[in-house]
Coordinates of C-alpha atoms and ligand atoms in Angstrom, one line a residue:
X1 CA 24.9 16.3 35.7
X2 CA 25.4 14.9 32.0
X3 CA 26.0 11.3 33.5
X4 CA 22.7 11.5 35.0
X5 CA 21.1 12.9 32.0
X6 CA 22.7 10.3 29.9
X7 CA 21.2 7.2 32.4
X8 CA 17.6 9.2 31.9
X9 CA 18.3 9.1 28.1
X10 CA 18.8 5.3 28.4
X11 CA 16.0 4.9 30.9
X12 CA 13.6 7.1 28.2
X13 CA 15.0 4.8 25.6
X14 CA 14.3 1.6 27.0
X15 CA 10.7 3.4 28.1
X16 CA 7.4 1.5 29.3
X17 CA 7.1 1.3 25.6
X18 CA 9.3 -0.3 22.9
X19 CA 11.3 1.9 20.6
X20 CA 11.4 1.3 17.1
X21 CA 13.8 -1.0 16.3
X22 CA 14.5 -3.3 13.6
X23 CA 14.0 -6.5 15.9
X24 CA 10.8 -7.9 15.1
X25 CA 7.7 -8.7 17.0
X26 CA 7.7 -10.3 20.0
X27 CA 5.0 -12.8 18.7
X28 CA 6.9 -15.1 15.9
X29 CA 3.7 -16.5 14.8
X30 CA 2.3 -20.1 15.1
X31 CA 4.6 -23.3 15.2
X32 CA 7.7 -21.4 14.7
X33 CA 9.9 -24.5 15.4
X34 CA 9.0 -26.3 12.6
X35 CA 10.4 -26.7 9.0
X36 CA 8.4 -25.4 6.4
X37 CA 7.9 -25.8 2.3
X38 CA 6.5 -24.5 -0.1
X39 CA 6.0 -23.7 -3.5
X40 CA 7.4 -20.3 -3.5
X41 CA 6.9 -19.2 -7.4
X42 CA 3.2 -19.4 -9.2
X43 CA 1.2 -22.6 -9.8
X44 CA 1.1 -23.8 -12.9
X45 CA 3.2 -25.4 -15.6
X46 CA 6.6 -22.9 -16.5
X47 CA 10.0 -23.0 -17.0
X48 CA 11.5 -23.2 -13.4
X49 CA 9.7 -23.6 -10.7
X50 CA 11.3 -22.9 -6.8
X51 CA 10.7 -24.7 -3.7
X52 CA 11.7 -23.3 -0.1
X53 CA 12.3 -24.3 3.0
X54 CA 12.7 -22.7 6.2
X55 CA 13.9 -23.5 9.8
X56 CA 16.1 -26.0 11.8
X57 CA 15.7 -29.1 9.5
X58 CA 16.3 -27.0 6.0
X59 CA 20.2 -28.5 6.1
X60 CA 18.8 -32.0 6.8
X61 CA 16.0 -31.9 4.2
X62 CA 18.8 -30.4 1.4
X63 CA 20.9 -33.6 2.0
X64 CA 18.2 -35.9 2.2
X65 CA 16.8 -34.9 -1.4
X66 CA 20.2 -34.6 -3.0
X67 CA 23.4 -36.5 -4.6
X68 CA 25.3 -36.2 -3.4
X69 CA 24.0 -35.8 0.1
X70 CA 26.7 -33.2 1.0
X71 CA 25.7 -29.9 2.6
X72 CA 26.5 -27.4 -0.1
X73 CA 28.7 -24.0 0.2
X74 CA 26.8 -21.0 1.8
X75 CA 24.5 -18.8 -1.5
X76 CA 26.2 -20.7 -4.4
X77 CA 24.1 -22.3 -6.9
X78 CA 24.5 -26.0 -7.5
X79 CA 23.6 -28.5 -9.8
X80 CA 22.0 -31.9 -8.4
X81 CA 20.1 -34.5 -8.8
X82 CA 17.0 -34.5 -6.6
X83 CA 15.3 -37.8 -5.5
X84 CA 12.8 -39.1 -3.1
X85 CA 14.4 -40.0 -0.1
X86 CA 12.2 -43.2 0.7
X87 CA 11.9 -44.6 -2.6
X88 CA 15.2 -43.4 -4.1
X89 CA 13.6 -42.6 -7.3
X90 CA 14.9 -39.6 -9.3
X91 CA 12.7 -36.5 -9.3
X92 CA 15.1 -33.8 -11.2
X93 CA 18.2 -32.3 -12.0
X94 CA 17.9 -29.1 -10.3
X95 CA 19.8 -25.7 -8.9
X96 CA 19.8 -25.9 -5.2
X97 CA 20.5 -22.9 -3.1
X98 CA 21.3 -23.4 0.5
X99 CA 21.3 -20.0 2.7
X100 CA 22.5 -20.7 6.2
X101 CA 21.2 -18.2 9.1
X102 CA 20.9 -15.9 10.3
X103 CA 21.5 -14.7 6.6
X104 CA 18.8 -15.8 4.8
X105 CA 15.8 -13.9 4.1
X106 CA 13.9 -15.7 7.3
X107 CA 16.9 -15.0 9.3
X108 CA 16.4 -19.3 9.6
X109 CA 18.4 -22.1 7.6
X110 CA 16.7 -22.0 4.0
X111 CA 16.8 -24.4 1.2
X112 CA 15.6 -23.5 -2.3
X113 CA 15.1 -25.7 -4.7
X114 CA 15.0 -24.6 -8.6
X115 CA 13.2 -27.2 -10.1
X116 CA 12.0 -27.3 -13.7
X117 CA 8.0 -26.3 -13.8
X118 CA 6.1 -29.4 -14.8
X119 CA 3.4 -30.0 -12.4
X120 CA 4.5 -33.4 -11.9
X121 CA 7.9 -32.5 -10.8
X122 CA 6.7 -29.9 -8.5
X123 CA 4.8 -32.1 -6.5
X124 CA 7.1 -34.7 -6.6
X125 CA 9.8 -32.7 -5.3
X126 CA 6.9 -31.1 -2.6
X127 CA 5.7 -34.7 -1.5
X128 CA 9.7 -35.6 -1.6
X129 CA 9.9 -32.6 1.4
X130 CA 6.7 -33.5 3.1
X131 CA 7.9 -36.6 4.2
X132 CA 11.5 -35.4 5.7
X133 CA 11.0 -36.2 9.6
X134 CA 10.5 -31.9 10.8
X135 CA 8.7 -30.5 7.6
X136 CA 5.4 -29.3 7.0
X137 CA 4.0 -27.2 4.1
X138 CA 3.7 -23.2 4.8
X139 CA 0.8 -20.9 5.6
X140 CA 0.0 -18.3 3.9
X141 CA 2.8 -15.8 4.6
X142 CA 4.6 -17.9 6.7
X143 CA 7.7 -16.9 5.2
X144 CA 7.5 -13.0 5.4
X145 CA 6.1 -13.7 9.2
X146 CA 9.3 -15.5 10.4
X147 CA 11.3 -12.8 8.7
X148 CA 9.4 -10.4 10.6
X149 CA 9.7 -12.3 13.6
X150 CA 13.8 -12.5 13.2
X151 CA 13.9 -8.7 12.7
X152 CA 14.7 -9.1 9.3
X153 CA 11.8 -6.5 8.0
X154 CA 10.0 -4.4 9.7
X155 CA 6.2 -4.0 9.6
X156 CA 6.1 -1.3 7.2
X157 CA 8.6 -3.4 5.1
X158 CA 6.3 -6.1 5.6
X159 CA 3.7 -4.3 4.1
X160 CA 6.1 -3.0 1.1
X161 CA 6.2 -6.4 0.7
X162 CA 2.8 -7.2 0.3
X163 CA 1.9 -4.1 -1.8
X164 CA 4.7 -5.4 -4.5
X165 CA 3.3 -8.4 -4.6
X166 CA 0.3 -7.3 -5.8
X167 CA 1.6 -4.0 -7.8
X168 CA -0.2 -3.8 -11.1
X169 CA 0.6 -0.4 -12.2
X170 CA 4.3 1.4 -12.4
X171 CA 3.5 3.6 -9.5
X172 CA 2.1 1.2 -7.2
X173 CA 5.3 -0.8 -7.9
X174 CA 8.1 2.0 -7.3
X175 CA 5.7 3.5 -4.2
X176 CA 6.3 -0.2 -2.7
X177 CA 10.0 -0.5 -3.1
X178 CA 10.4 2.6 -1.3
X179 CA 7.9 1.2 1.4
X180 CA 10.6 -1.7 1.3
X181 CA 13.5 0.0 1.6
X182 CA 12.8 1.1 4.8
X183 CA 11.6 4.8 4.1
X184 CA 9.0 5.0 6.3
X185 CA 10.2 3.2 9.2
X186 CA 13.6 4.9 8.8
X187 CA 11.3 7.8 9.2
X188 CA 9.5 6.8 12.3
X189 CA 12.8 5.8 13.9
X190 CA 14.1 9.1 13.5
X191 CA 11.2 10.8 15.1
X192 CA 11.4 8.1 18.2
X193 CA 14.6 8.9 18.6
X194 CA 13.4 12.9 19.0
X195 CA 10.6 12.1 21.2
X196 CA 13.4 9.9 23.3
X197 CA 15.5 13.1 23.9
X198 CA 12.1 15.5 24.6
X199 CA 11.2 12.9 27.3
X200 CA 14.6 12.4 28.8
X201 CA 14.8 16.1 29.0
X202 CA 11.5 15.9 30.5
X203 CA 12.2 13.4 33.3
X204 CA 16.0 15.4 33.7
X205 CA 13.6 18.3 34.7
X206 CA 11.7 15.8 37.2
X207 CA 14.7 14.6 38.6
X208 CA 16.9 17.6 38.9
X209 CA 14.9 20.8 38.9
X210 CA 15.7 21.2 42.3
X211 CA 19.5 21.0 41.9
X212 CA 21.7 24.0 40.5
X213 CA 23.3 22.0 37.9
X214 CA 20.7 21.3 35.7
X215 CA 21.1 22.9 32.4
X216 CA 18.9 26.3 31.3
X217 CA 16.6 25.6 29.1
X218 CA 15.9 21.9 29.4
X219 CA 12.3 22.0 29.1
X220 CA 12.5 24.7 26.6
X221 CA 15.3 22.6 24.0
X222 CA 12.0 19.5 24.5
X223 CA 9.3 22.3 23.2
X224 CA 10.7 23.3 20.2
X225 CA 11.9 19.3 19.5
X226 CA 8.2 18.4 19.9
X227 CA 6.8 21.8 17.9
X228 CA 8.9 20.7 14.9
X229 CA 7.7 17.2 14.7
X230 CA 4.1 18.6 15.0
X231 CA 4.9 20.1 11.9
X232 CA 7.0 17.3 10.4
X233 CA 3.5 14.9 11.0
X234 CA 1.4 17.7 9.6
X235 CA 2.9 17.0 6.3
X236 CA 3.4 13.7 5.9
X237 CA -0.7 13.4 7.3
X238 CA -2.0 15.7 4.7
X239 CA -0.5 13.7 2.3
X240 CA -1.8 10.8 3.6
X241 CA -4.9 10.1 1.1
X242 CA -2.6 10.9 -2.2
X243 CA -0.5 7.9 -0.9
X244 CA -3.8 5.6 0.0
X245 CA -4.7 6.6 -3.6
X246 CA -1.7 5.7 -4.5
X247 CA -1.6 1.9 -3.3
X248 CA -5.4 1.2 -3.6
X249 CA -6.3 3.5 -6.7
X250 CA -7.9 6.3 -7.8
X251 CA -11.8 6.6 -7.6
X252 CA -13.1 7.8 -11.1
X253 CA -16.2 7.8 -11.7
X254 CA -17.8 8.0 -15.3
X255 CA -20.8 10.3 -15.4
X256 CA -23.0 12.0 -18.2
X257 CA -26.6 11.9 -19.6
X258 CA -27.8 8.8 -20.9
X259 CA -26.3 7.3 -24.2
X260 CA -23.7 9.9 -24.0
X261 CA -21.2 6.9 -24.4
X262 CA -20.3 6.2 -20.9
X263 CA -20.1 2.5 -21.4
X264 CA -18.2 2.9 -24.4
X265 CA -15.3 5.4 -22.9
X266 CA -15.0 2.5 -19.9
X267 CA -14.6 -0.2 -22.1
X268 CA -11.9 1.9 -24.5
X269 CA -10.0 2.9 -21.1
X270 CA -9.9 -1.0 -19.9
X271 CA -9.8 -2.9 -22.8
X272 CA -12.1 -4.9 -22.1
X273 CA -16.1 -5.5 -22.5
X274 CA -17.0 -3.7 -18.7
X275 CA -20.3 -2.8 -19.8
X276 CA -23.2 -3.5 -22.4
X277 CA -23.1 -0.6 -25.3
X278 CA -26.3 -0.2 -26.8
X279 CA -28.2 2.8 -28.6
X280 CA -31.2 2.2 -26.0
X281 CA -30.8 5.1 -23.3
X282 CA -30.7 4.1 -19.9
X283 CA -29.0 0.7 -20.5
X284 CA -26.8 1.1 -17.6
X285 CA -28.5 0.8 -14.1
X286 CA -26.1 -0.7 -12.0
X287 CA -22.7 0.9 -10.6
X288 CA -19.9 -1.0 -12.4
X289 CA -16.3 -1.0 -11.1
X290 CA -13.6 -2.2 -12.4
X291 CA -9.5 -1.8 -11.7
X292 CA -7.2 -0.3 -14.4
X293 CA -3.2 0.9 -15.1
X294 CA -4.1 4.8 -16.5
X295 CA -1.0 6.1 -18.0
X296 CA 0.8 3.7 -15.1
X297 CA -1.5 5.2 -12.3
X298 CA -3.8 2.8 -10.6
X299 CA -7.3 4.4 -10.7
X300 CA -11.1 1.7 -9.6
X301 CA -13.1 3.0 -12.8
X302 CA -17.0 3.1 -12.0
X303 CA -19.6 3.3 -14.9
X304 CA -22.9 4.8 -14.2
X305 CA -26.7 5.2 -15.1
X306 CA -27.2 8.2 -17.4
X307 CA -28.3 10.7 -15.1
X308 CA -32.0 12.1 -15.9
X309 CA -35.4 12.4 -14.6
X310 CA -38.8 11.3 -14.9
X311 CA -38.0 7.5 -15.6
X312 CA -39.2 4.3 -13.7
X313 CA -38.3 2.8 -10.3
X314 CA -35.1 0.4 -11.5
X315 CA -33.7 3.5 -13.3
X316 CA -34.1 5.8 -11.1
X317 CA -32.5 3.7 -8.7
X318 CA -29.7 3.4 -11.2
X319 CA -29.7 7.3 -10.9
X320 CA -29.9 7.4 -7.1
X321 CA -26.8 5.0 -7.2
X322 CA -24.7 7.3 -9.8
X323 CA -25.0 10.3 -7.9
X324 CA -23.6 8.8 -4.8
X325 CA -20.9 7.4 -6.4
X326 CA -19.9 11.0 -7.7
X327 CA -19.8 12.3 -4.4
X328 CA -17.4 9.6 -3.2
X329 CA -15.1 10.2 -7.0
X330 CA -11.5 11.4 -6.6
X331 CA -12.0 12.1 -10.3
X332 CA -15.0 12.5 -12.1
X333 CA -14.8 11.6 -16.1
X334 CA -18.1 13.5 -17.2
X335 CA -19.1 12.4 -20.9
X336 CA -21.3 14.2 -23.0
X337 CA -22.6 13.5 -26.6
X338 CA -20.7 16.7 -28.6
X339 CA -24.0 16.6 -31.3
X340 CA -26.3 16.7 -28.6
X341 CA -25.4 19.5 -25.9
X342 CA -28.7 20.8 -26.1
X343 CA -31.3 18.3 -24.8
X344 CA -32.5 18.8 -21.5
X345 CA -30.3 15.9 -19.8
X346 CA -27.4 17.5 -21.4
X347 CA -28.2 21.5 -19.7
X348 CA -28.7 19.5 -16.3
X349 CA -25.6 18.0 -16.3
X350 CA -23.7 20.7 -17.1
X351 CA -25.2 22.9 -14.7
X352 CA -25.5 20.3 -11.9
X353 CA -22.3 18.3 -12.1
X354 CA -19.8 20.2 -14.6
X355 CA -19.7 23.4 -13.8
X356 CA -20.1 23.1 -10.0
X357 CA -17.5 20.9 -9.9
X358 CA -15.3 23.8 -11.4
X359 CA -14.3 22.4 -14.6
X360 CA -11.2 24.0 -16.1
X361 CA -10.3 24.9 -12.4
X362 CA -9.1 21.6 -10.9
X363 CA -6.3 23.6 -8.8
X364 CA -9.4 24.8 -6.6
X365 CA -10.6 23.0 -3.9
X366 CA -13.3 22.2 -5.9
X367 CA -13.9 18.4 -6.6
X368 CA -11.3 16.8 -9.8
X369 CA -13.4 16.5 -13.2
X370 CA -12.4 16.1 -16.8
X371 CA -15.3 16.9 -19.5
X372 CA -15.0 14.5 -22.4
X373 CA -17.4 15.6 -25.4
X374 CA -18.0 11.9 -27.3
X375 CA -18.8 11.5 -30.9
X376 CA -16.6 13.6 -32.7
X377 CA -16.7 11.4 -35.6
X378 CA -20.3 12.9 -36.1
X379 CA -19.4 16.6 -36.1
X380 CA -19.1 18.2 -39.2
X381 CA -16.0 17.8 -41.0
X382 CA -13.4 20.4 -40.8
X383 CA -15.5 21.4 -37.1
X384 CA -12.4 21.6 -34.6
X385 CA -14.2 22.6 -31.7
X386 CA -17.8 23.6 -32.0
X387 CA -18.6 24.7 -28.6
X388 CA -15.4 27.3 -27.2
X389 CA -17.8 28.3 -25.1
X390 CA -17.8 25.5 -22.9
X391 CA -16.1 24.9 -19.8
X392 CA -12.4 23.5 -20.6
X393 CA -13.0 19.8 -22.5
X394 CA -11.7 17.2 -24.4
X395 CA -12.8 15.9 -27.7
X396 CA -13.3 12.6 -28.2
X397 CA -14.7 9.7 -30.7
X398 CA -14.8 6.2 -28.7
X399 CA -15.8 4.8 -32.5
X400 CA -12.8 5.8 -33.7
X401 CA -10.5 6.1 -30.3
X402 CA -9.6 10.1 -32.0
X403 CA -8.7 11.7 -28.9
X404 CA -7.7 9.1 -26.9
X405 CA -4.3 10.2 -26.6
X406 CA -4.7 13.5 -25.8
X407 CA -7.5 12.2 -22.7
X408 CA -4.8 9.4 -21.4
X409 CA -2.1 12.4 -21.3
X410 CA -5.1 14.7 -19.1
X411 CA -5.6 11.8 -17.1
X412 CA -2.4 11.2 -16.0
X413 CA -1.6 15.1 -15.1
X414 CA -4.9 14.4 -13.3
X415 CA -4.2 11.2 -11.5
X416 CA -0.6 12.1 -10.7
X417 CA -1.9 15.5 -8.8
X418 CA -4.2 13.1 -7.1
X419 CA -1.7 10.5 -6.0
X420 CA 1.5 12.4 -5.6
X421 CA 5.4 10.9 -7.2
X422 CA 5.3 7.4 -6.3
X423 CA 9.4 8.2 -6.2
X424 CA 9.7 11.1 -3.8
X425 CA 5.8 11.6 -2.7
X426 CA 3.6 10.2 -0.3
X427 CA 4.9 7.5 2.1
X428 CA 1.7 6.9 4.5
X429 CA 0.0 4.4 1.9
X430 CA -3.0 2.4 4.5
X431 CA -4.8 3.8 7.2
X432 CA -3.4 1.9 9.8
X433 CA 0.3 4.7 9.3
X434 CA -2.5 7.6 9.4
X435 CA -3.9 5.8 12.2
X436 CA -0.7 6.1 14.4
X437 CA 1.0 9.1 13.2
X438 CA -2.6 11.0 14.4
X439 CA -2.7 9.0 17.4
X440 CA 1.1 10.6 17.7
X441 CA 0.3 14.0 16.7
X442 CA -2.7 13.7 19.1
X443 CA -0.9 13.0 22.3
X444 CA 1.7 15.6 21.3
X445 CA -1.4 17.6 21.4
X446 CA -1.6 16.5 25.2
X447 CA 2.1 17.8 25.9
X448 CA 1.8 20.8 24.7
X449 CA -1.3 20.9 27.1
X450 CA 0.0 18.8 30.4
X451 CA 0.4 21.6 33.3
X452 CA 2.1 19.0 35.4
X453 CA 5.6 17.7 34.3
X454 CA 4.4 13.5 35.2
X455 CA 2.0 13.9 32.5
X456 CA 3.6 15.7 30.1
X457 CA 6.3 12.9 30.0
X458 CA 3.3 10.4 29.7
X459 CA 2.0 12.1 26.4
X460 CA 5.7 11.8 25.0
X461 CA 5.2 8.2 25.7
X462 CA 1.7 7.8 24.0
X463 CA 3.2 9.6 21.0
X464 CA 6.3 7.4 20.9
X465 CA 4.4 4.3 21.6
X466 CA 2.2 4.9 18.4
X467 CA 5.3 5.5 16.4
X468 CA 6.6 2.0 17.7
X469 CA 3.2 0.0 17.1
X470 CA 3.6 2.0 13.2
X471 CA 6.8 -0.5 12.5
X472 CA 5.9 -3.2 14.2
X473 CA 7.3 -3.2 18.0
X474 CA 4.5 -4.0 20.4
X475 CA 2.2 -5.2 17.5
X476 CA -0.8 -7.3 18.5
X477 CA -1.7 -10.5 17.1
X478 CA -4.7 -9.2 15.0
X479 CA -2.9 -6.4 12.8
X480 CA -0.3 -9.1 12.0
X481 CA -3.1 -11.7 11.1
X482 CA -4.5 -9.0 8.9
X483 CA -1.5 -8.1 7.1
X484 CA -0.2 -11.6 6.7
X485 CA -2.9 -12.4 5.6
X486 CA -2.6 -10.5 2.2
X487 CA 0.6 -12.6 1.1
X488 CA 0.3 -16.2 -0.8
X489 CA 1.2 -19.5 -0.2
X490 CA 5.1 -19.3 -0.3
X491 CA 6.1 -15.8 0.4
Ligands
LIG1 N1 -20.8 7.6 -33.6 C1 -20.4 7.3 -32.3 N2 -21.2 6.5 -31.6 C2 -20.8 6.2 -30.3 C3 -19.6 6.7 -29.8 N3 -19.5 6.2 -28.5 C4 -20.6 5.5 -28.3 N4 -21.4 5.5 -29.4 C5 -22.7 4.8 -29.5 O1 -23.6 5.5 -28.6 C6 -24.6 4.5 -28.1 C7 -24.6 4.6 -26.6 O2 -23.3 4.2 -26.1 P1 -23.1 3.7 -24.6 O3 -21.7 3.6 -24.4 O4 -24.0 2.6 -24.3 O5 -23.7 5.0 -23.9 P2 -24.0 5.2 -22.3 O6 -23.7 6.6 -22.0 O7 -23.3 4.2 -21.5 O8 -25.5 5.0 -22.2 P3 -26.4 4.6 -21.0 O9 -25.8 3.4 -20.3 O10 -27.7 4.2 -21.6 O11 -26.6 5.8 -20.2 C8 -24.1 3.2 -28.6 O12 -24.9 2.8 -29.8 C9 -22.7 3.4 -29.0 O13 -22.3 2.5 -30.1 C10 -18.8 7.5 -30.6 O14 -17.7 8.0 -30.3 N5 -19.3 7.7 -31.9
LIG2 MG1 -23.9 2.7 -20.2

């Protein structure tokens, strides 16, 4: 009976659908025969610059830029002289690497070419490649895609890739190494490989039900395999926002009465002019966004209208705008002027915004806020906190940046709850991994329900198949273009 449950565990395995594996797409991407180059560091004048190549021709193009025009030893870094190879003229003395496959990182012959960074040796050295019979310069991507295509990364490493390309901030960066280590797909392969065994003891129940031999508790062993990974998804979904939070950034949202020193606080907290500052209340109309590292969290910070009533049309449009904007915040920054709690703009917001939002109770499910009270400088001296009464805030003086520390060290107790331990925390990080993890919880969902065996073992495929399509096997043309699509010229 075991050899016939073994050939149903290979038949499971090898499925209608791909399992996760680390081999790649079927679809290598466009003109995958050819050579390519490309500038693989930035553009502009520096130090070094590299060139790379990639595919069949790599090995020809080394020796036809080089003397001497040997092939070099496999990873060792060599000193040569580069020249064109139709005019013979000397372009640079440069390090050249040459990384025969399937060990390179395309899993196809490389070149690089460590050339120094003047704009005029770069593009010598490019036009030098461009006209070596078999090359043509990269697309954007190009690179990462033929890695992908030779099952040297997955698609979630893909994706790590892309993410710490574009890190900004110290979380972003360490939540995309772990993305390219593997973590996730490592992850998703795991959980294949327990849907694998729930089906084959599925289709061993099919098959064999009939028969004496077949095990007790076949279908039973499948259950509980499939109940535990319900619960294993569970986590990693409700997670799933922190770690979109985590990659894309915090929405906080700066909210108050007008001339409270909204404007001000955003340009302190990105050191830069954001906003105009002005003594005139209501100079801010418009929503006003902009990206910033907070204590090495990524957060999108939004300035808004001072929120009152009874003003004209483009204000109050200004105020329509800032109130939607709060309802989308993950963290709402609400500024007040500490000398003037008492006008009416100030007792709205307090009772409309602040305390609904549960300030001083951001462990409730109520939404995040932080109450800053602005212009301390103009407090009486020797006045350490003149309203105890207060919901739980923060003094601050955006004149004189007093309290800044003490808000950047709230912040990042705030933005860390909100976005999880980029080392150990969330791993889903776009919606396309929540997409297919609830598409797999979902059909698990179906099992559980399926009163005939045949379809049962069909859910256990769905699932599986979405787990697959996660990393990259069975992946369709268009979610490739799309995340190629965020890499440069050269990677
Ligand atoms: N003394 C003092 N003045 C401040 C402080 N912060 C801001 N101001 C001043 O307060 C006035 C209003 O500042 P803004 O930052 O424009 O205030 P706002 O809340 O964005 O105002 P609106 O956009 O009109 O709603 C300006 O004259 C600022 O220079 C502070 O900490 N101390
Ligand atoms: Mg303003």
């Amino acid at each position: 009976m075991w050899r016939g449950l073994w050939t149903l565990v290979s038949r499971a395995a090898r499925g209608p659908h791909r399992p996760c594996t680390r081999q790649g797409s079927r679809y290598p991407g466009p003109g995958s025969g050819a050579t390519i180059f490309a500038l693989s560091s930035g553009q502009g004048r520096c130090g070094i610059a590299v060139i790379r190549t990639s595919g069949p021709a790599s090995g020809h193009a080394l020796r036809s830029l080089t003397a001497p025009r040997d092939l070099l030893p496999a990873r060792k870094a060599c000193l040569r002289l580069l020249s064109d190879p139709r005019s013979g003229e000397p372009l640079d003395r440069a390090l050249v690497l040459w990384f025969p496959g399937p060990q390179s990182f395309t899993g196809e012959d490389c070149a690089e070419f460590h050339v120094h960074g003047g704009p005029a040796v770069v593009s010598g050295v490019l036009q030098a490649l461009g006209n070596v019979p078999g090359l043509r310069p990269a697309e954007a991507g190009e690179f990462t895609r033929r890695a992908f295509a030779h099952g040297k990364l997955s698609l979630t490493e893909v994706e790590g890739l892309a993410d710490l390309i574009h890190a900004e901030t110290e979380a972003q960066r360490r939540q995309a190494l772990r993305q390219l280590d593997g973590e996730l797909g490592d992850l998703c392969r795991g959980w294949a490989e327990t849907l694998t065994k729930a089906l084959a003891h599925v289709e061993a129940y099919i098959d064999f039900s009939e028969d004496d031999n077949l095990e007790e508790g076949v279908l039973d062993q499948a259950d509980s395999e499939v109940r535990k990974l319900e619960v294993a998804l569970g986590v990693h979904l409700r997670d799933a926002r922190r770690g979109q939070r985590l990659r894309s950034g915090a929405h906080v949202v700066v909210a108050g009465p007008p001339n409270a020193g909204k404007s001000s606080l955003v340009n302190l907290l990105s050191r830069k002019p954001v906003s105009i500052v002005s003594p005139e209340p209501g100079t801010t109309r418009d929503v006003l966004e902009t990206p910033v590292d907070l204590a090495g969290f990524p957060a999108l910070l939004s300035d808004t209208a001072g929120l009152r009533e009874g003003v004209g049309p483009v204000e109050q449009e200004g105020v329509r705008r800032a109130q939607k904007r709060l309802e989308q915040a993950d963290l709402i920054l609400a500024v007040l002027d500490a000398t003037d709690l008492a006008s009416p703009a100030s007792c709205n917001f307090l009772d409309t915004v602040v305390i609904p939002a549960g300030a001083g109770n951001p462990s409730g499910n109520s939404q995040r806020l932080l109450l800053v009270l602005n212009k301390s400088d103009l407090l009486p001296a020797g006045c350490s906190d003149p309203h105890p009464d207060l919901p739980s805030h923060l003094l601050l003086s955006c004149l004189t940046g007093e309290g800044l520390d003490g808000l950047l060290e709230a912040l990042k107790k705030e933005l860390a709850a909100l976005c999880g331990d980029p080392s150990t925390g969330p791993l889903l990080t776009r919606s396309r991994h929540q997409h297919h993890l609830q598409g797999c919880l979902d059909a698990l969902g179906q099992y559980k329900q399926a009163r005939d065996l045949a379809l049962a073992a069909e859910a256990l495929r769905v699932a599986r198949g979405h787990l697959s399509r996660l990393t990259g096997g069975g992946g369709t043309e268009e979610i490739l273009d799309i995340i190629f699509r965020d890499f440069c010229v050269g990677k």
